[in-house]
Amino acid sequence: MFDPAQLRSFLAVAETGSFTRAAERLHLSQPTVSQHVKKLETESGRQLVARDTREVRLTDNGDAMTGFARTILAANEDAARYFSGAAMRGRLRFGTADDLAITGLPRILREFRQLYPQINLELTVSQSDQLHRRLKAGQLDLVFIKWVSGAQEGVVVKQDSFSWVGLEQTVLEPAAPVPLIAYPAPSLSRKLAIDALEQAGRTWRITCSTKQISGVLAALRAGIGVAVMPTSLVPEDLKVITRRFSLPPVGDVDFTLIRNPLANTEVVDALTQAIMGRKLTPHTRTQ
């Protein structure tokens, strides 16, 4: 167990390159700082600082100790904040689009809960339009949804494009209606898919209507029809078939975080930063 006071004195010496400047930074006497460093060397059994008349420099073991010291002091500060009641706390009503749950989002949420155990995270999974309405009604604090590209609302986490998706063995007859797997209305992907088909003069029919991404994927894997999905969310066992059957382009989509301005700013900022700071795992297949 290394004494935090000794670690702080050692880091001050390492960062300033001087026992005198370290003492000034810590508001301690120089002999006290020297004593702390000497005791730390005794505890570690290694020489950490090489001293001569001209300079103070770290040994190789001293360089290693700086990393350990910062980690130990950071953990100590986190524990002190937690048990002193200063840890971030509050309620966070978070909504996410169903298909975004197949990205790295669950891992991000798990790590967020471990980092902020006193934040009461309430999760709602639904369709983007429904989540947006609930946010505007004050029922949610933050939503992560698929939104029209360039909508100028919220913070864009990732830009993507919609693609037509099906099995490798999918066959579409040019004159036959396009068999469409879709979410119930209102749905952004459903609306854009139908609009694109009608503008291209293609007929269509709904072969599966489902509220969950698991239902969309099951229908696709059963060969019931084709669906529109963000390209980066296409699983490895399915294919992007847009060019193969000359299906019309559907457009772009933004994965967007939108907040309730009346929500706890500190708590919402924490989750926003956690999501913005991590990559959402893509699975792209084109054909």
C-alpha positions as a Markdown table, in Angstrom:
| # | Residue | x | y | z |
|---|---|---|---|---|
| 1 | Met | 0.0 | 0.0 | 0.0 |
| 2 | Phe | 1.5 | 3.3 | -1.1 |
| 3 | Asp | 0.8 | 6.5 | 0.9 |
| 4 | Pro | -1.2 | 9.0 | -1.2 |
| 5 | Ala | 0.7 | 11.9 | 0.3 |
| 6 | Gln | 4.0 | 10.3 | -0.8 |
| 7 | Leu | 2.6 | 9.7 | -4.2 |
| 8 | Arg | 1.5 | 13.3 | -4.6 |
| 9 | Ser | 4.9 | 14.6 | -3.6 |
| 10 | Phe | 6.6 | 12.2 | -6.0 |
| 11 | Leu | 4.3 | 13.2 | -8.9 |
| 12 | Ala | 4.9 | 16.9 | -8.1 |
| 13 | Val | 8.7 | 16.3 | -8.4 |
| 14 | Ala | 8.3 | 14.3 | -11.6 |
| 15 | Glu | 6.2 | 17.0 | -13.2 |
| 16 | Thr | 8.2 | 20.0 | -12.1 |
| 17 | Gly | 11.7 | 18.4 | -12.2 |
| 18 | Ser | 12.5 | 20.1 | -8.9 |
| 19 | Phe | 12.0 | 19.4 | -5.2 |
| 20 | Thr | 11.7 | 23.2 | -4.6 |
| 21 | Arg | 9.0 | 23.8 | -7.2 |
| 22 | Ala | 7.2 | 20.6 | -6.0 |
| 23 | Ala | 7.2 | 21.9 | -2.4 |
| 24 | Glu | 5.8 | 25.3 | -3.6 |
| 25 | Arg | 3.0 | 23.6 | -5.6 |
| 26 | Leu | 2.0 | 21.4 | -2.6 |
| 27 | His | 2.5 | 24.2 | 0.0 |
| 28 | Leu | 4.9 | 21.9 | 1.9 |
| 29 | Ser | 8.5 | 22.4 | 3.0 |
| 30 | Gln | 11.2 | 21.0 | 0.7 |
| 31 | Pro | 12.5 | 18.6 | 3.4 |
| 32 | Thr | 8.9 | 17.2 | 3.7 |
| 33 | Val | 8.8 | 16.5 | 0.0 |
| 34 | Ser | 12.2 | 14.9 | 0.0 |
| 35 | Gln | 11.2 | 12.7 | 2.9 |
| 36 | His | 8.0 | 11.6 | 1.1 |
| 37 | Val | 10.0 | 10.6 | -2.0 |
| 38 | Lys | 12.6 | 8.8 | 0.1 |
| 39 | Lys | 9.9 | 6.9 | 2.0 |
| 40 | Leu | 8.3 | 5.9 | -1.3 |
| 41 | Glu | 11.6 | 4.6 | -2.6 |
| 42 | Thr | 11.9 | 2.6 | 0.6 |
| 43 | Glu | 8.4 | 1.2 | 0.2 |
| 44 | Ser | 8.9 | 0.3 | -3.4 |
| 45 | Gly | 12.5 | -1.0 | -3.0 |
| 46 | Arg | 13.6 | 0.9 | -6.0 |
| 47 | Gln | 15.4 | 4.2 | -6.7 |
| 48 | Leu | 12.8 | 6.5 | -8.4 |
| 49 | Val | 14.6 | 9.8 | -8.6 |
| 50 | Ala | 18.3 | 10.4 | -9.6 |
| 51 | Arg | 19.6 | 13.6 | -8.0 |
| 52 | Asp | 22.8 | 15.6 | -8.7 |
| 53 | Thr | 23.8 | 19.2 | -8.3 |
| 54 | Arg | 22.3 | 20.3 | -11.7 |
| 55 | Glu | 19.1 | 18.4 | -12.2 |
| 56 | Val | 16.5 | 16.0 | -10.8 |
| 57 | Arg | 15.5 | 13.2 | -13.2 |
| 58 | Leu | 13.4 | 10.0 | -13.0 |
| 59 | Thr | 14.9 | 6.6 | -13.3 |
| 60 | Asp | 13.2 | 3.9 | -15.4 |
| 61 | Asn | 11.5 | 2.7 | -12.2 |
| 62 | Gly | 10.5 | 6.3 | -11.6 |
| 63 | Asp | 8.9 | 6.6 | -15.0 |
| 64 | Ala | 6.9 | 3.4 | -14.2 |
| 65 | Met | 5.9 | 4.7 | -10.8 |
| 66 | Thr | 4.3 | 7.9 | -12.4 |
| 67 | Gly | 1.7 | 5.8 | -14.2 |
| 68 | Phe | 0.9 | 3.8 | -11.1 |
| 69 | Ala | 0.8 | 6.9 | -8.9 |
| 70 | Arg | -1.7 | 8.6 | -11.2 |
| 71 | Thr | -3.9 | 5.5 | -11.3 |
| 72 | Ile | -3.8 | 5.0 | -7.5 |
| 73 | Leu | -4.6 | 8.7 | -6.8 |
| 74 | Ala | -7.4 | 8.8 | -9.3 |
| 75 | Ala | -9.0 | 5.7 | -7.8 |
| 76 | Asn | -8.6 | 7.2 | -4.3 |
| 77 | Glu | -10.3 | 10.4 | -5.4 |
| 78 | Asp | -13.2 | 8.5 | -7.0 |
| 79 | Ala | -13.7 | 6.5 | -3.9 |
| 80 | Ala | -13.6 | 9.6 | -1.7 |
| 81 | Arg | -16.2 | 11.4 | -3.9 |
| 82 | Tyr | -18.5 | 8.3 | -3.9 |
| 83 | Phe | -18.5 | 7.8 | -0.1 |
| 84 | Ser | -18.6 | 11.5 | 0.7 |
| 85 | Gly | -21.9 | 11.8 | -1.3 |
| 86 | Ala | -20.3 | 13.9 | -4.0 |
| 87 | Ala | -20.6 | 11.2 | -6.7 |
| 88 | Met | -22.9 | 12.1 | -9.6 |
| 89 | Arg | -26.4 | 10.9 | -8.9 |
| 90 | Gly | -29.9 | 11.4 | -10.2 |
| 91 | Arg | -32.5 | 9.9 | -12.5 |
| 92 | Leu | -31.9 | 9.5 | -16.2 |
| 93 | Arg | -34.8 | 8.4 | -18.5 |
| 94 | Phe | -33.0 | 7.2 | -21.6 |
| 95 | Gly | -34.7 | 6.0 | -24.8 |
| 96 | Thr | -33.0 | 4.3 | -27.8 |
| 97 | Ala | -34.3 | 3.1 | -31.1 |
| 98 | Asp | -34.7 | -0.6 | -31.2 |
| 99 | Asp | -32.2 | -1.4 | -33.9 |
| 100 | Leu | -29.5 | 0.8 | -32.3 |
| 101 | Ala | -29.5 | -1.8 | -29.5 |
| 102 | Ile | -27.7 | -4.2 | -31.9 |
| 103 | Thr | -24.7 | -1.8 | -31.9 |
| 104 | Gly | -22.1 | -1.4 | -29.2 |
| 105 | Leu | -24.7 | 0.6 | -27.2 |
| 106 | Pro | -25.4 | -2.1 | -24.6 |
| 107 | Arg | -21.7 | -2.3 | -23.7 |
| 108 | Ile | -21.6 | 1.5 | -23.4 |
| 109 | Leu | -24.6 | 1.5 | -21.0 |
| 110 | Arg | -23.1 | -1.3 | -18.9 |
| 111 | Glu | -19.8 | 0.6 | -18.5 |
| 112 | Phe | -21.8 | 3.8 | -17.8 |
| 113 | Arg | -23.7 | 2.1 | -15.0 |
| 114 | Gln | -20.5 | 0.8 | -13.5 |
| 115 | Leu | -18.9 | 4.3 | -13.6 |
| 116 | Tyr | -22.0 | 6.0 | -12.2 |
| 117 | Pro | -23.7 | 3.5 | -9.9 |
| 118 | Gln | -25.7 | 6.2 | -8.2 |
| 119 | Ile | -27.4 | 7.3 | -11.4 |
| 120 | Asn | -30.8 | 5.6 | -11.7 |
| 121 | Leu | -30.8 | 4.7 | -15.4 |
| 122 | Glu | -34.3 | 3.9 | -16.8 |
| 123 | Leu | -34.2 | 2.5 | -20.4 |
| 124 | Thr | -37.0 | 2.6 | -23.0 |
| 125 | Val | -36.6 | 0.8 | -26.3 |
| 126 | Ser | -39.0 | 1.8 | -29.1 |
| 127 | Gln | -39.2 | 3.3 | -32.6 |
| 128 | Ser | -37.5 | 6.6 | -33.2 |
| 129 | Asp | -40.7 | 8.6 | -33.9 |
| 130 | Gln | -42.4 | 7.3 | -30.7 |
| 131 | Leu | -39.3 | 8.2 | -28.7 |
| 132 | His | -39.1 | 11.7 | -30.1 |
| 133 | Arg | -42.8 | 12.3 | -29.2 |
| 134 | Arg | -42.2 | 11.1 | -25.7 |
| 135 | Leu | -39.2 | 13.3 | -25.4 |
| 136 | Lys | -41.2 | 16.4 | -26.5 |
| 137 | Ala | -43.9 | 15.4 | -24.0 |
| 138 | Gly | -41.3 | 15.5 | -21.1 |
| 139 | Gln | -41.5 | 11.7 | -20.6 |
| 140 | Leu | -37.8 | 11.1 | -21.5 |
| 141 | Asp | -34.6 | 13.0 | -20.7 |
| 142 | Leu | -32.4 | 11.8 | -23.6 |
| 143 | Val | -33.1 | 9.8 | -26.7 |
| 144 | Phe | -30.8 | 8.1 | -29.2 |
| 145 | Ile | -32.7 | 7.7 | -32.5 |
| 146 | Lys | -32.4 | 7.4 | -36.2 |
| 147 | Trp | -33.3 | 10.8 | -37.6 |
| 148 | Val | -33.6 | 12.5 | -41.0 |
| 149 | Ser | -30.1 | 13.5 | -42.2 |
| 150 | Gly | -29.4 | 17.2 | -41.7 |
| 151 | Ala | -32.5 | 17.7 | -39.4 |
| 152 | Gln | -30.5 | 20.3 | -37.3 |
| 153 | Glu | -31.8 | 18.8 | -34.1 |
| 154 | Gly | -29.7 | 17.2 | -31.4 |
| 155 | Val | -26.1 | 15.9 | -31.7 |
| 156 | Val | -25.2 | 13.6 | -34.5 |
| 157 | Val | -23.2 | 10.6 | -33.3 |
| 158 | Lys | -22.9 | 8.9 | -36.6 |
| 159 | Gln | -23.9 | 9.6 | -40.2 |
| 160 | Asp | -25.1 | 6.6 | -42.3 |
| 161 | Ser | -27.2 | 5.8 | -45.4 |
| 162 | Phe | -30.1 | 3.5 | -45.8 |
| 163 | Ser | -29.7 | 0.3 | -47.9 |
| 164 | Trp | -32.0 | -2.4 | -49.2 |
| 165 | Val | -31.2 | -5.6 | -47.4 |
| 166 | Gly | -32.0 | -9.3 | -48.1 |
| 167 | Leu | -30.6 | -12.8 | -48.2 |
| 168 | Glu | -27.9 | -13.8 | -50.6 |
| 169 | Gln | -30.5 | -16.1 | -52.3 |
| 170 | Thr | -33.1 | -13.2 | -52.7 |
| 171 | Val | -34.8 | -13.1 | -56.0 |
| 172 | Leu | -37.0 | -10.1 | -57.1 |
| 173 | Glu | -39.0 | -10.2 | -60.3 |
| 174 | Pro | -38.8 | -6.8 | -62.1 |
| 175 | Ala | -42.6 | -6.5 | -62.7 |
| 176 | Ala | -43.7 | -8.0 | -59.3 |
| 177 | Pro | -44.4 | -5.9 | -56.2 |
| 178 | Val | -41.4 | -5.5 | -54.0 |
| 179 | Pro | -42.0 | -7.6 | -50.8 |
| 180 | Leu | -41.4 | -5.2 | -48.0 |
| 181 | Ile | -40.5 | -6.0 | -44.4 |
| 182 | Ala | -41.1 | -2.9 | -42.3 |
| 183 | Tyr | -41.9 | -1.3 | -39.0 |
| 184 | Pro | -45.5 | -0.1 | -38.5 |
| 185 | Ala | -46.3 | 3.5 | -39.4 |
| 186 | Pro | -45.1 | 6.0 | -38.4 |
| 187 | Ser | -41.6 | 4.8 | -39.1 |
| 188 | Leu | -38.8 | 6.7 | -40.8 |
| 189 | Ser | -37.4 | 3.7 | -42.7 |
| 190 | Arg | -40.8 | 2.6 | -43.8 |
| 191 | Lys | -41.8 | 6.0 | -45.1 |
| 192 | Leu | -38.6 | 6.6 | -47.0 |
| 193 | Ala | -38.7 | 3.1 | -48.5 |
| 194 | Ile | -42.3 | 3.5 | -49.7 |
| 195 | Asp | -41.6 | 7.0 | -51.0 |
| 196 | Ala | -38.5 | 5.9 | -52.9 |
| 197 | Leu | -40.4 | 2.9 | -54.5 |
| 198 | Glu | -43.4 | 5.0 | -55.5 |
| 199 | Gln | -41.2 | 7.8 | -57.0 |
| 200 | Ala | -39.4 | 5.1 | -59.0 |
| 201 | Gly | -42.7 | 3.7 | -60.3 |
| 202 | Arg | -42.2 | 0.4 | -58.4 |
| 203 | Thr | -45.1 | -1.3 | -56.8 |
| 204 | Trp | -44.8 | -2.8 | -53.3 |
| 205 | Arg | -46.6 | -4.9 | -50.7 |
| 206 | Ile | -46.0 | -5.4 | -47.0 |
| 207 | Thr | -45.1 | -9.0 | -46.3 |
| 208 | Cys | -44.1 | -8.5 | -42.6 |
| 209 | Ser | -45.0 | -5.7 | -40.2 |
| 210 | Thr | -43.0 | -5.9 | -36.9 |
| 211 | Lys | -42.2 | -3.5 | -34.0 |
| 212 | Gln | -38.8 | -5.0 | -33.2 |
| 213 | Ile | -35.5 | -5.4 | -35.0 |
| 214 | Ser | -35.5 | -9.0 | -34.0 |
| 215 | Gly | -38.7 | -9.5 | -36.1 |
| 216 | Val | -37.2 | -7.6 | -39.1 |
| 217 | Leu | -34.1 | -9.8 | -39.0 |
| 218 | Ala | -36.1 | -13.0 | -38.5 |
| 219 | Ala | -38.3 | -12.2 | -41.5 |
| 220 | Leu | -35.2 | -11.3 | -43.7 |
| 221 | Arg | -33.5 | -14.6 | -42.7 |
| 222 | Ala | -36.7 | -16.5 | -43.6 |
| 223 | Gly | -36.6 | -15.0 | -47.0 |
| 224 | Ile | -40.1 | -13.3 | -46.6 |
| 225 | Gly | -39.0 | -10.1 | -48.3 |
| 226 | Val | -36.5 | -7.2 | -48.2 |
| 227 | Ala | -36.1 | -4.4 | -45.8 |
| 228 | Val | -34.5 | -0.9 | -45.5 |
| 229 | Met | -31.8 | -0.7 | -42.8 |
| 230 | Pro | -28.9 | 1.6 | -42.0 |
| 231 | Thr | -25.9 | 0.2 | -43.9 |
| 232 | Ser | -23.7 | -0.1 | -40.8 |
| 233 | Leu | -26.3 | -2.2 | -39.0 |
| 234 | Val | -26.5 | -5.0 | -41.6 |
| 235 | Pro | -25.5 | -8.3 | -40.0 |
| 236 | Glu | -22.9 | -10.4 | -41.6 |
| 237 | Asp | -25.3 | -13.1 | -42.8 |
| 238 | Leu | -27.4 | -10.6 | -44.8 |
| 239 | Lys | -26.5 | -8.6 | -47.9 |
| 240 | Val | -27.0 | -5.1 | -49.3 |
| 241 | Ile | -28.9 | -5.8 | -52.5 |
| 242 | Thr | -29.6 | -2.2 | -53.7 |
| 243 | Arg | -27.6 | -2.4 | -56.9 |
| 244 | Arg | -28.4 | -6.0 | -57.7 |
| 245 | Phe | -32.1 | -5.3 | -58.3 |
| 246 | Ser | -31.8 | -1.6 | -59.3 |
| 247 | Leu | -33.8 | -0.6 | -56.2 |
| 248 | Pro | -34.1 | 3.1 | -55.8 |
| 249 | Pro | -31.8 | 4.9 | -53.3 |
| 250 | Val | -33.5 | 5.6 | -50.0 |
| 251 | Gly | -31.4 | 8.4 | -48.5 |
| 252 | Asp | -29.2 | 9.2 | -45.6 |
| 253 | Val | -29.8 | 8.9 | -41.9 |
| 254 | Asp | -28.2 | 10.3 | -38.8 |
| 255 | Phe | -27.8 | 8.5 | -35.5 |
| 256 | Thr | -28.8 | 11.4 | -33.2 |
| 257 | Leu | -28.8 | 12.2 | -29.5 |
| 258 | Ile | -31.6 | 14.6 | -28.6 |
| 259 | Arg | -32.0 | 15.9 | -25.0 |
| 260 | Asn | -34.9 | 17.3 | -23.0 |
| 261 | Pro | -33.8 | 20.9 | -22.0 |
| 262 | Leu | -35.5 | 20.5 | -18.6 |
| 263 | Ala | -33.5 | 17.3 | -17.7 |
| 264 | Asn | -30.6 | 17.1 | -15.3 |
| 265 | Thr | -27.8 | 18.6 | -17.4 |
| 266 | Glu | -24.9 | 17.0 | -15.6 |
| 267 | Val | -26.4 | 13.5 | -15.8 |
| 268 | Val | -27.4 | 13.9 | -19.5 |
| 269 | Asp | -24.0 | 15.3 | -20.4 |
| 270 | Ala | -22.3 | 12.3 | -18.8 |
| 271 | Leu | -24.2 | 9.7 | -20.9 |
| 272 | Thr | -23.9 | 11.9 | -24.0 |
| 273 | Gln | -20.1 | 12.0 | -23.6 |
| 274 | Ala | -20.0 | 8.2 | -23.0 |
| 275 | Ile | -21.9 | 7.5 | -26.2 |
| 276 | Met | -20.0 | 10.1 | -28.3 |
| 277 | Gly | -16.7 | 8.8 | -27.0 |
| 278 | Arg | -17.2 | 5.2 | -28.2 |
| 279 | Lys | -17.5 | 3.6 | -31.6 |
| 280 | Leu | -20.7 | 1.8 | -32.5 |
| 281 | Thr | -19.7 | -1.5 | -34.0 |
| 282 | Pro | -20.4 | -1.6 | -37.7 |
| 283 | His | -21.2 | -4.7 | -39.8 |
| 284 | Thr | -21.2 | -3.6 | -43.4 |
| 285 | Arg | -21.8 | -5.9 | -46.4 |
| 286 | Thr | -22.3 | -4.5 | -49.9 |
| 287 | Gln | -23.3 | -6.2 | -53.2 |
